[in-house]
């Protein structure tokens, strides 16, 4: 017997098709419009696929945390991204994911990350030594390069040849762009196969894997400790059998860390510089509250630096959207929905929802200061996700962002140029161009 479900209000099949088309052109605007119309949660009907889009923090908590066992990541992440990146933390589900997470999690504990602060600090200092100054400098590609250098140096505390770095960086950028193309234009997937585009990307993946394999093999021959993430991955042992990971699993996890830890941070930093340039009073306050002479540890615990980064990620969450698939029928409040329903979590919308945030569109870092922020407010804030699949690199990411920001603001003056960056929502919330006038002090 067919069950009756009580799906949220939303769009009919035809309307959903039209919305999907509109959404390809303007994903955020289209979703914001629908959220307004349906008060924070709506259903999309794509024939056999039931989809619920939500920015309701209670619903998000239900899916990511309270009832997380009933949800897997969708095939977009596990299969479409996984076919190029392999099976790592970001691209797996169930028992396999849990075993990997238990293995890798201790390496990202705050005490372990502490050993990476000096790598981060040195990478940032070297980078700033040749940072360009002048009019209308696009800081996005610079932040992209910086974030890549930080993650690559933290993974492999050895000199990786420049052309190999460039090939890895290009691979992870291009693979994301291609997967987004596949997701947004599924009707063209036959053509992507036939034209050889899929194979070209698979070849690039093979090349990236070979570069990483060579680094691992060199490391295995070395007797030295490097105190980097690769040492951590090589030394990690499974709880159940005391064995290390296979080399191919380590390569999968490294590709995942590169992809997950690169563009997200680059986006947040580029948006932070843009917001600070647009708000000179906030920049001045930040320079005063985070003095030039702070140590790295003091930067990491500095309230003002952390608040600027958190407020930036409220307005421009690098992971602006995520998804899950229900393994069994489920219910939340008055809604009931069948197994197989896809839940789209719209973090960007929630972070700007006036039900939860005062002056949601304004840049007010002090709202995150320890004396102002409440547990209640944080229930509407998910820059790193939530539940057991919370970003494993969250402490690392916060540390690198505040360490860099601190070094940057005491070396450079930044001014806005009256051109707002366009938002380019790919897998992450990329700014198109972030043009700033930059002078050295
Ligand atoms: C500003 C920077 C970052 C942001 C905003 C961010 C955000 C996120 C979010 C929202 C998720 C959960 C996705 C979901 O539930 O569907 C996630 C997962 C993940 N992130 Fe991050 N991330 C950042 C930096 C990093 C860094 C630096 C690393 C590692 C070096 C990293 C590694 C990962 C991994 C491996 C996962 C998958 C975890 C799992 O499923 O067990 N991230 N990240």
CSV table of C-alpha atoms and ligand atoms in Angstrom, one decimal:
chain,number,residue,atom,x,y,z
A,1,UNK,CA,0.0,0.0,0.0
A,2,UNK,CA,1.3,3.5,-0.9
A,3,UNK,CA,1.9,5.6,2.2
A,4,UNK,CA,0.8,9.2,2.5
A,5,UNK,CA,3.5,11.5,3.4
A,6,UNK,CA,3.2,15.0,4.7
A,7,UNK,CA,5.8,16.8,2.7
A,8,UNK,CA,6.5,20.5,3.3
A,9,UNK,CA,4.7,22.9,0.9
A,10,UNK,CA,6.6,23.6,-2.3
A,11,UNK,CA,6.7,23.2,-6.0
A,12,UNK,CA,4.8,21.0,-8.4
A,13,UNK,CA,6.8,18.9,-10.9
A,14,UNK,CA,6.6,21.5,-13.7
A,15,UNK,CA,7.4,24.4,-11.4
A,16,UNK,CA,10.3,22.4,-10.0
A,17,UNK,CA,11.7,21.9,-13.5
A,18,UNK,CA,11.5,25.6,-14.2
A,19,UNK,CA,13.1,26.4,-10.8
A,20,UNK,CA,16.0,23.9,-11.5
A,21,UNK,CA,16.7,25.8,-14.8
A,22,UNK,CA,16.6,29.2,-13.0
A,23,UNK,CA,18.8,27.8,-10.2
A,24,UNK,CA,21.6,26.9,-12.7
A,25,UNK,CA,21.9,30.6,-13.5
A,26,UNK,CA,21.4,32.0,-10.0
A,27,UNK,CA,21.4,29.3,-7.3
A,28,UNK,CA,21.5,31.6,-4.3
A,29,UNK,CA,18.9,34.2,-5.4
A,30,UNK,CA,16.5,31.5,-6.5
A,31,UNK,CA,16.8,29.6,-3.2
A,32,UNK,CA,16.4,32.8,-1.2
A,33,UNK,CA,13.2,33.6,-3.1
A,34,UNK,CA,11.8,30.2,-2.3
A,35,UNK,CA,12.8,30.4,1.3
A,36,UNK,CA,10.9,33.7,1.6
A,37,UNK,CA,7.9,32.2,0.0
A,38,UNK,CA,7.7,29.0,2.0
A,39,UNK,CA,9.1,30.3,5.3
A,40,UNK,CA,12.4,28.4,5.5
A,41,UNK,CA,11.6,24.9,4.2
A,42,UNK,CA,10.2,23.8,0.9
A,43,UNK,CA,9.7,20.7,-1.2
A,44,UNK,CA,10.9,20.2,-4.8
A,45,UNK,CA,9.3,17.5,-6.9
A,46,UNK,CA,11.5,16.0,-9.5
A,47,UNK,CA,9.5,13.0,-10.4
A,48,UNK,CA,10.9,10.0,-8.5
A,49,UNK,CA,13.2,12.1,-6.4
A,50,UNK,CA,11.7,13.9,-3.4
A,51,UNK,CA,13.8,16.8,-2.3
A,52,UNK,CA,13.4,19.1,0.7
A,53,UNK,CA,15.4,22.3,1.0
A,54,UNK,CA,15.7,23.8,4.4
A,55,UNK,CA,17.3,26.6,6.4
A,56,UNK,CA,15.4,25.7,9.6
A,57,UNK,CA,18.1,25.2,12.3
A,58,UNK,CA,16.0,22.6,14.1
A,59,UNK,CA,15.5,20.6,10.9
A,60,UNK,CA,19.2,20.9,10.1
A,61,UNK,CA,20.1,19.7,13.6
A,62,UNK,CA,17.7,16.7,13.2
A,63,UNK,CA,19.4,15.6,9.9
A,64,UNK,CA,23.0,16.3,10.8
A,65,UNK,CA,23.0,15.4,14.5
A,66,UNK,CA,19.9,14.2,16.3
A,67,UNK,CA,19.0,11.5,13.7
A,68,UNK,CA,22.2,11.4,11.8
A,69,UNK,CA,22.2,7.6,11.6
A,70,UNK,CA,19.3,7.8,9.2
A,71,UNK,CA,21.3,9.9,6.7
A,72,UNK,CA,24.0,9.4,4.2
A,73,UNK,CA,25.8,11.9,2.0
A,74,UNK,CA,24.3,11.9,-1.5
A,75,UNK,CA,25.9,10.3,-4.5
A,76,UNK,CA,27.0,13.7,-5.7
A,77,UNK,CA,29.7,13.7,-3.0
A,78,UNK,CA,30.3,10.0,-2.7
A,79,UNK,CA,30.1,8.9,-6.3
A,80,UNK,CA,30.6,11.9,-8.6
A,81,UNK,CA,33.4,13.5,-6.6
A,82,UNK,CA,34.6,10.1,-5.4
A,83,UNK,CA,35.2,8.8,-8.9
A,84,UNK,CA,38.0,11.4,-9.2
A,85,UNK,CA,39.2,11.6,-5.6
A,86,UNK,CA,38.8,8.0,-4.4
A,87,UNK,CA,37.2,6.9,-1.1
A,88,UNK,CA,38.1,9.2,1.7
A,89,UNK,CA,36.4,11.0,4.6
A,90,UNK,CA,34.5,13.4,2.4
A,91,UNK,CA,33.4,10.8,-0.1
A,92,UNK,CA,32.4,7.8,2.0
A,93,UNK,CA,29.5,6.7,4.2
A,94,UNK,CA,28.6,4.2,6.9
A,95,UNK,CA,31.1,1.8,8.5
A,96,UNK,CA,33.9,2.6,6.1
A,97,UNK,CA,33.6,6.3,6.8
A,98,UNK,CA,33.4,5.7,10.6
A,99,UNK,CA,36.5,3.6,10.7
A,100,UNK,CA,38.4,6.2,8.7
A,101,UNK,CA,37.1,9.1,10.9
A,102,UNK,CA,38.1,7.3,14.1
A,103,UNK,CA,41.6,6.7,12.6
A,104,UNK,CA,42.2,10.3,11.5
A,105,UNK,CA,40.3,12.3,14.1
A,106,UNK,CA,43.0,12.2,16.8
A,107,UNK,CA,45.5,13.7,14.3
A,108,UNK,CA,43.3,16.8,14.1
A,109,UNK,CA,43.0,17.2,17.8
A,110,UNK,CA,43.9,20.8,18.9
A,111,UNK,CA,47.1,19.6,20.6
A,112,UNK,CA,48.3,17.9,17.4
A,113,UNK,CA,47.3,20.9,15.3
A,114,UNK,CA,49.5,23.0,17.6
A,115,UNK,CA,52.6,21.4,16.1
A,116,UNK,CA,51.5,22.8,12.7
A,117,UNK,CA,51.2,26.5,13.8
A,118,UNK,CA,54.9,27.2,13.1
A,119,UNK,CA,54.5,25.8,9.5
A,120,UNK,CA,51.4,28.0,9.0
A,121,UNK,CA,53.2,31.0,10.4
A,122,UNK,CA,56.3,30.5,8.2
A,123,UNK,CA,54.2,29.9,5.1
A,124,UNK,CA,52.2,33.1,5.8
A,125,UNK,CA,55.3,35.1,6.4
A,126,UNK,CA,57.1,33.9,3.2
A,127,UNK,CA,53.9,34.6,1.3
A,128,UNK,CA,53.5,38.1,2.6
A,129,UNK,CA,57.2,38.9,1.8
A,130,UNK,CA,56.3,39.0,-1.9
A,131,UNK,CA,52.7,40.1,-1.6
A,132,UNK,CA,51.8,42.6,-4.4
A,133,UNK,CA,50.8,46.2,-3.6
A,134,UNK,CA,49.0,48.7,-5.8
A,135,UNK,CA,45.5,49.6,-7.1
A,136,UNK,CA,42.8,47.1,-7.8
A,137,UNK,CA,44.7,43.9,-6.8
A,138,UNK,CA,42.5,40.8,-7.1
A,139,UNK,CA,43.2,39.1,-3.7
A,140,UNK,CA,41.2,35.9,-4.5
A,141,UNK,CA,43.8,34.1,-6.6
A,142,UNK,CA,46.4,35.2,-3.9
A,143,UNK,CA,44.3,33.7,-1.1
A,144,UNK,CA,43.8,30.6,-3.2
A,145,UNK,CA,47.6,30.2,-3.6
A,146,UNK,CA,48.2,30.9,0.1
A,147,UNK,CA,45.7,28.4,1.3
A,148,UNK,CA,47.1,25.8,-1.0
A,149,UNK,CA,50.6,26.4,0.2
A,150,UNK,CA,49.5,26.2,3.8
A,151,UNK,CA,47.7,22.9,3.3
A,152,UNK,CA,50.5,21.4,1.2
A,153,UNK,CA,53.2,22.4,3.7
A,154,UNK,CA,51.2,21.1,6.6
A,155,UNK,CA,50.6,17.8,4.8
A,156,UNK,CA,54.2,17.5,3.5
A,157,UNK,CA,56.7,19.4,5.5
A,158,UNK,CA,59.2,19.1,2.7
A,159,UNK,CA,59.8,21.1,-0.5
A,160,UNK,CA,57.4,19.8,-3.1
A,161,UNK,CA,58.6,20.8,-6.6
A,162,UNK,CA,56.7,23.8,-8.0
A,163,UNK,CA,55.4,22.1,-11.1
A,164,UNK,CA,54.0,19.3,-8.9
A,165,UNK,CA,52.3,21.8,-6.6
A,166,UNK,CA,50.8,23.5,-9.7
A,167,UNK,CA,49.6,20.3,-11.1
A,168,UNK,CA,47.9,19.3,-7.8
A,169,UNK,CA,46.4,22.7,-7.3
A,170,UNK,CA,45.1,22.8,-10.9
A,171,UNK,CA,43.7,19.2,-10.5
A,172,UNK,CA,41.6,20.0,-7.5
A,173,UNK,CA,40.3,23.2,-9.0
A,174,UNK,CA,39.4,21.6,-12.3
A,175,UNK,CA,37.8,18.5,-10.8
A,176,UNK,CA,35.4,20.6,-8.7
A,177,UNK,CA,34.5,22.7,-11.7
A,178,UNK,CA,33.8,19.5,-13.7
A,179,UNK,CA,31.7,17.8,-11.0
A,180,UNK,CA,29.6,21.0,-10.7
A,181,UNK,CA,29.1,20.9,-14.5
A,182,UNK,CA,28.0,17.2,-14.3
A,183,UNK,CA,25.6,18.1,-11.4
A,184,UNK,CA,24.1,21.1,-13.1
A,185,UNK,CA,23.8,19.6,-16.5
A,186,UNK,CA,23.0,15.9,-16.0
A,187,UNK,CA,21.4,15.7,-19.4
A,188,UNK,CA,24.9,16.3,-20.9
A,189,UNK,CA,26.6,13.5,-19.0
A,190,UNK,CA,26.6,11.2,-22.1
A,191,UNK,CA,28.4,14.0,-24.0
A,192,UNK,CA,31.0,14.5,-21.2
A,193,UNK,CA,31.7,10.8,-21.5
A,194,UNK,CA,31.8,10.7,-25.3
A,195,UNK,CA,33.9,13.9,-25.7
A,196,UNK,CA,36.5,12.4,-23.4
A,197,UNK,CA,36.1,15.0,-20.7
A,198,UNK,CA,35.5,12.4,-18.0
A,199,UNK,CA,38.6,10.5,-19.1
A,200,UNK,CA,40.8,13.6,-19.2
A,201,UNK,CA,39.8,14.3,-15.6
A,202,UNK,CA,40.5,10.7,-14.6
A,203,UNK,CA,44.0,11.0,-16.2
A,204,UNK,CA,44.6,14.2,-14.2
A,205,UNK,CA,43.5,12.2,-11.1
A,206,UNK,CA,46.0,9.5,-11.9
A,207,UNK,CA,48.8,12.0,-12.3
A,208,UNK,CA,47.9,13.7,-8.9
A,209,UNK,CA,47.9,10.3,-7.2
A,210,UNK,CA,51.3,9.5,-8.7
A,211,UNK,CA,52.8,12.8,-7.4
A,212,UNK,CA,51.5,12.0,-3.9
A,213,UNK,CA,52.6,8.4,-4.1
A,214,UNK,CA,56.2,9.5,-4.9
A,215,UNK,CA,56.2,11.8,-1.8
A,216,UNK,CA,54.9,9.0,0.4
A,217,UNK,CA,57.5,6.6,-0.9
A,218,UNK,CA,60.3,9.1,-0.3
A,219,UNK,CA,59.0,9.6,3.3
A,220,UNK,CA,58.9,5.9,3.9
A,221,UNK,CA,62.6,5.7,3.2
A,222,UNK,CA,63.4,8.6,5.6
A,223,UNK,CA,64.2,8.0,9.2
A,224,UNK,CA,63.4,11.6,10.1
A,225,UNK,CA,60.2,12.9,11.8
A,226,UNK,CA,58.6,15.7,9.9
A,227,UNK,CA,55.7,16.6,12.3
A,228,UNK,CA,53.3,17.0,9.5
A,229,UNK,CA,49.9,15.5,8.5
A,230,UNK,CA,51.6,12.9,6.4
A,231,UNK,CA,53.5,11.6,9.4
A,232,UNK,CA,50.2,11.5,11.2
A,233,UNK,CA,48.5,9.5,8.4
A,234,UNK,CA,51.4,7.1,8.2
A,235,UNK,CA,51.6,6.6,12.0
A,236,UNK,CA,47.8,6.1,12.5
A,237,UNK,CA,46.7,2.6,13.4
A,238,UNK,CA,43.1,1.2,13.2
A,239,UNK,CA,41.6,0.4,16.7
A,240,UNK,CA,40.3,-3.0,15.6
A,241,UNK,CA,43.4,-4.6,14.1
A,242,UNK,CA,46.3,-2.2,14.9
A,243,UNK,CA,47.1,-2.0,11.1
A,244,UNK,CA,48.1,1.2,9.3
A,245,UNK,CA,46.3,2.4,6.2
A,246,UNK,CA,47.1,1.0,2.7
A,247,UNK,CA,49.1,3.4,0.6
A,248,UNK,CA,46.1,4.0,-1.8
A,249,UNK,CA,43.9,4.9,1.2
A,250,UNK,CA,46.5,7.4,2.4
A,251,UNK,CA,46.5,8.9,-1.1
A,252,UNK,CA,42.7,9.1,-1.1
A,253,UNK,CA,42.7,10.9,2.3
A,254,UNK,CA,45.4,13.3,1.2
A,255,UNK,CA,43.4,14.3,-1.9
A,256,UNK,CA,40.4,14.8,0.3
A,257,UNK,CA,42.3,17.0,2.7
A,258,UNK,CA,43.7,19.0,-0.2
A,259,UNK,CA,40.3,19.6,-1.7
A,260,UNK,CA,38.4,20.2,1.6
A,261,UNK,CA,41.1,22.3,3.1
A,262,UNK,CA,42.1,24.5,0.3
A,263,UNK,CA,39.3,26.5,-1.4
A,264,UNK,CA,37.1,26.7,1.7
A,265,UNK,CA,39.9,28.6,3.6
A,266,UNK,CA,40.8,30.7,0.5
A,267,UNK,CA,37.2,31.8,0.1
A,268,UNK,CA,36.8,32.8,3.8
A,269,UNK,CA,40.1,34.8,3.8
A,270,UNK,CA,39.3,36.6,0.6
A,271,UNK,CA,35.8,37.5,1.9
A,272,UNK,CA,37.4,38.6,5.2
A,273,UNK,CA,39.8,41.0,3.5
A,274,UNK,CA,37.0,42.4,1.4
A,275,UNK,CA,34.8,43.0,4.5
A,276,UNK,CA,37.6,44.6,6.5
A,277,UNK,CA,38.4,46.9,3.6
A,278,UNK,CA,34.7,47.9,3.3
A,279,UNK,CA,34.6,48.5,7.1
A,280,UNK,CA,37.7,50.6,8.0
A,281,UNK,CA,36.4,51.1,11.6
A,282,UNK,CA,36.3,47.3,12.1
A,283,UNK,CA,39.8,47.0,10.7
A,284,UNK,CA,41.1,49.7,13.0
A,285,UNK,CA,39.4,48.0,16.0
A,286,UNK,CA,40.9,44.7,15.0
A,287,UNK,CA,44.4,46.2,14.8
A,288,UNK,CA,44.0,47.6,18.3
A,289,UNK,CA,42.5,44.4,19.8
A,290,UNK,CA,45.0,42.1,18.2
A,291,UNK,CA,48.3,43.9,18.7
A,292,UNK,CA,51.2,43.4,16.3
A,293,UNK,CA,53.2,41.6,19.0
A,294,UNK,CA,50.9,38.7,19.6
A,295,UNK,CA,52.5,35.3,19.6
A,296,UNK,CA,51.0,32.6,17.4
A,297,UNK,CA,49.2,31.0,20.4
A,298,UNK,CA,47.9,34.4,21.4
A,299,UNK,CA,46.6,34.9,17.8
A,300,UNK,CA,44.8,31.6,17.9
A,301,UNK,CA,43.0,32.5,21.1
A,302,UNK,CA,42.4,36.2,20.3
A,303,UNK,CA,38.7,37.0,20.5
A,304,UNK,CA,38.8,39.9,18.0
A,305,UNK,CA,40.6,37.9,15.3
A,306,UNK,CA,38.3,34.9,15.8
A,307,UNK,CA,35.2,37.1,15.7
A,308,UNK,CA,36.1,38.6,12.4
A,309,UNK,CA,36.6,35.2,10.8
A,310,UNK,CA,33.4,33.8,12.3
A,311,UNK,CA,31.4,36.8,11.2
A,312,UNK,CA,32.9,36.5,7.7
A,313,UNK,CA,31.8,32.9,7.5
A,314,UNK,CA,28.3,33.8,8.8
A,315,UNK,CA,27.9,36.2,5.8
A,316,UNK,CA,29.8,34.0,3.3
A,317,UNK,CA,29.9,30.4,4.5
A,318,UNK,CA,32.5,28.7,2.3
A,319,UNK,CA,30.4,25.5,2.6
A,320,UNK,CA,27.2,27.3,1.6
A,321,UNK,CA,25.1,24.2,1.1
A,322,UNK,CA,25.2,20.5,1.8
A,323,UNK,CA,23.0,17.4,1.3
A,324,UNK,CA,21.9,14.2,2.8
A,325,UNK,CA,19.8,11.2,1.7
A,326,UNK,CA,17.3,9.6,4.1
A,327,UNK,CA,18.0,5.9,4.5
A,328,UNK,CA,14.5,5.2,6.0
A,329,UNK,CA,11.2,7.1,6.2
A,330,UNK,CA,11.6,10.0,8.7
A,331,UNK,CA,9.6,12.8,10.3
A,332,UNK,CA,10.4,16.2,11.6
A,333,UNK,CA,7.7,18.2,13.3
A,334,UNK,CA,4.6,18.0,11.1
A,335,UNK,CA,6.5,16.7,8.1
A,336,UNK,CA,6.9,13.1,7.1
A,337,UNK,CA,8.9,12.0,4.2
A,338,UNK,CA,9.9,8.7,2.5
A,339,UNK,CA,13.2,6.9,2.4
A,340,UNK,CA,15.4,8.2,-0.4
A,341,UNK,CA,14.3,11.9,0.2
A,342,UNK,CA,17.2,14.3,-0.4
A,343,UNK,CA,17.6,17.0,2.2
A,344,UNK,CA,19.4,20.1,1.0
A,345,UNK,CA,20.7,22.2,3.8
A,346,UNK,CA,21.0,25.9,2.9
A,347,UNK,CA,23.5,27.3,5.4
A,348,UNK,CA,23.9,30.6,3.5
A,349,UNK,CA,20.1,31.3,3.9
A,350,UNK,CA,20.1,30.4,7.6
A,351,UNK,CA,23.2,32.6,8.4
A,352,UNK,CA,21.3,35.6,7.0
A,353,UNK,CA,17.9,34.7,8.4
A,354,UNK,CA,16.5,37.7,10.4
A,355,UNK,CA,14.6,35.2,12.6
A,356,UNK,CA,17.9,34.3,14.2
A,357,UNK,CA,20.3,37.2,13.4
A,358,UNK,CA,19.8,41.0,14.1
A,359,UNK,CA,20.8,43.1,11.1
A,360,UNK,CA,21.7,39.9,9.3
A,361,UNK,CA,23.2,41.6,6.3
A,362,UNK,CA,25.6,43.8,8.3
A,363,UNK,CA,29.2,42.9,9.1
A,364,UNK,CA,29.3,43.0,12.9
A,365,UNK,CA,32.2,40.9,14.2
A,366,UNK,CA,31.5,41.8,17.9
A,367,UNK,CA,28.4,39.7,17.8
A,368,UNK,CA,30.7,36.7,18.1
A,369,UNK,CA,32.8,38.1,21.0
A,370,UNK,CA,32.8,35.7,23.9
A,371,UNK,CA,30.7,38.1,26.0
A,372,UNK,CA,28.0,38.4,23.4
A,373,UNK,CA,27.6,35.1,21.7
A,374,UNK,CA,25.2,32.6,23.3
A,375,UNK,CA,24.6,28.9,22.8
A,376,UNK,CA,21.2,29.7,21.5
A,377,UNK,CA,22.7,31.9,18.7
A,378,UNK,CA,25.2,29.2,17.8
A,379,UNK,CA,22.3,26.9,17.0
A,380,UNK,CA,21.8,29.0,13.9
A,381,UNK,CA,25.4,28.9,12.8
A,382,UNK,CA,27.0,26.0,10.9
A,383,UNK,CA,30.1,27.1,9.1
A,384,UNK,CA,31.8,23.7,9.7
A,385,UNK,CA,28.6,21.6,9.6
A,386,UNK,CA,27.5,19.7,12.7
A,387,UNK,CA,27.2,16.2,14.2
A,388,UNK,CA,29.6,13.4,13.6
A,389,UNK,CA,30.5,14.7,10.2
A,390,UNK,CA,31.5,18.1,11.5
A,391,UNK,CA,34.6,19.4,9.6
A,392,UNK,CA,37.6,17.5,10.8
A,393,UNK,CA,39.8,20.5,9.9
A,394,UNK,CA,37.9,23.2,11.8
A,395,UNK,CA,40.6,23.9,14.4
A,396,UNK,CA,43.3,23.9,11.8
A,397,UNK,CA,41.2,26.2,9.5
A,398,UNK,CA,40.5,28.7,12.3
A,399,UNK,CA,44.2,28.7,13.3
A,400,UNK,CA,45.5,29.3,9.8
A,401,UNK,CA,43.0,32.1,9.1
A,402,UNK,CA,43.6,34.0,12.3
A,403,UNK,CA,47.4,33.6,12.0
A,404,UNK,CA,47.4,34.9,8.4
A,405,UNK,CA,45.0,37.7,9.1
A,406,UNK,CA,47.0,39.0,12.0
A,407,UNK,CA,50.2,39.0,10.0
A,408,UNK,CA,48.4,40.7,7.1
A,409,UNK,CA,46.7,43.6,8.9
A,410,UNK,CA,49.8,44.7,10.6
A,411,UNK,CA,51.8,44.8,7.3
A,412,UNK,CA,49.3,46.2,4.8
A,413,UNK,CA,46.6,48.9,4.5
A,414,UNK,CA,43.6,47.8,2.4
A,415,UNK,CA,41.0,50.0,0.8
A,416,UNK,CA,37.8,49.2,-1.1
A,417,UNK,CA,37.5,50.0,-4.8
A,418,UNK,CA,33.7,50.3,-5.2
A,419,UNK,CA,33.4,47.0,-7.1
A,420,UNK,CA,31.6,44.3,-5.1
A,421,UNK,CA,32.8,40.8,-5.8
A,422,UNK,CA,30.3,38.6,-7.5
A,423,UNK,CA,29.3,35.4,-5.7
A,424,UNK,CA,30.2,32.3,-7.7
A,425,UNK,CA,28.6,29.4,-5.8
A,426,UNK,CA,30.5,26.3,-6.9
A,427,UNK,CA,31.1,23.4,-4.5
A,428,UNK,CA,32.1,26.3,-2.2
A,429,UNK,CA,31.1,29.9,-2.2
A,430,UNK,CA,33.8,31.4,-4.4
A,431,UNK,CA,34.0,35.2,-4.9
A,432,UNK,CA,34.6,36.0,-8.5
A,433,UNK,CA,37.1,38.8,-8.1
A,434,UNK,CA,38.0,40.6,-4.9
A,435,UNK,CA,39.6,43.9,-6.0
A,436,UNK,CA,41.3,46.0,-3.3
A,437,UNK,CA,43.8,48.8,-3.1
A,438,UNK,CA,46.8,47.6,-1.1
A,439,UNK,CA,49.6,49.6,0.4
A,440,UNK,CA,52.4,48.4,2.6
A,441,UNK,CA,52.9,50.2,6.0
B,1,LIG,C1,37.2,27.8,6.3
B,1,LIG,C2,37.5,26.6,6.1
B,1,LIG,C3,36.6,25.4,6.1
B,1,LIG,C4,35.3,25.3,6.1
B,1,LIG,C5,34.3,26.4,6.1
B,1,LIG,C6,34.9,23.9,6.1
B,1,LIG,C7,33.6,23.4,6.1
B,1,LIG,C8,33.3,22.1,6.2
B,1,LIG,C9,32.0,21.5,6.3
B,1,LIG,C10,30.7,22.4,6.4
B,1,LIG,C11,32.0,20.2,6.3
B,1,LIG,C12,30.9,19.2,6.5
B,1,LIG,C13,30.2,19.0,5.2
B,1,LIG,C14,28.9,18.1,5.4
B,1,LIG,O1,28.5,17.9,6.5
B,1,LIG,O2,28.4,17.8,4.3
B,1,LIG,C15,33.4,19.8,6.2
B,1,LIG,C16,33.9,18.6,6.2
B,1,LIG,C17,35.2,18.2,6.1
B,1,LIG,N1,36.3,19.1,6.1
B,1,LIG,FE1,36.2,21.1,6.2
B,1,LIG,N2,36.1,23.1,6.1
B,1,LIG,C18,37.1,24.0,6.1
B,1,LIG,C19,38.5,23.7,6.2
B,1,LIG,C20,39.0,22.4,6.2
B,1,LIG,C21,40.4,22.1,6.3
B,1,LIG,C22,41.5,23.1,6.5
B,1,LIG,C23,40.4,20.7,6.3
B,1,LIG,C24,41.6,19.8,6.3
B,1,LIG,C25,42.9,20.2,6.2
B,1,LIG,C26,39.1,20.2,6.1
B,1,LIG,C27,38.7,18.9,6.0
B,1,LIG,C28,37.5,18.4,6.0
B,1,LIG,C29,37.1,17.0,5.8
B,1,LIG,C30,38.1,15.9,5.7
B,1,LIG,C31,35.7,16.9,5.9
B,1,LIG,C32,34.9,15.6,5.9
B,1,LIG,C33,34.7,15.1,7.3
B,1,LIG,C34,33.8,13.9,7.4
B,1,LIG,O3,32.9,13.8,6.6
B,1,LIG,O4,34.1,13.1,8.3
B,1,LIG,N3,38.2,21.3,6.1
B,1,LIG,N4,34.2,21.0,6.1
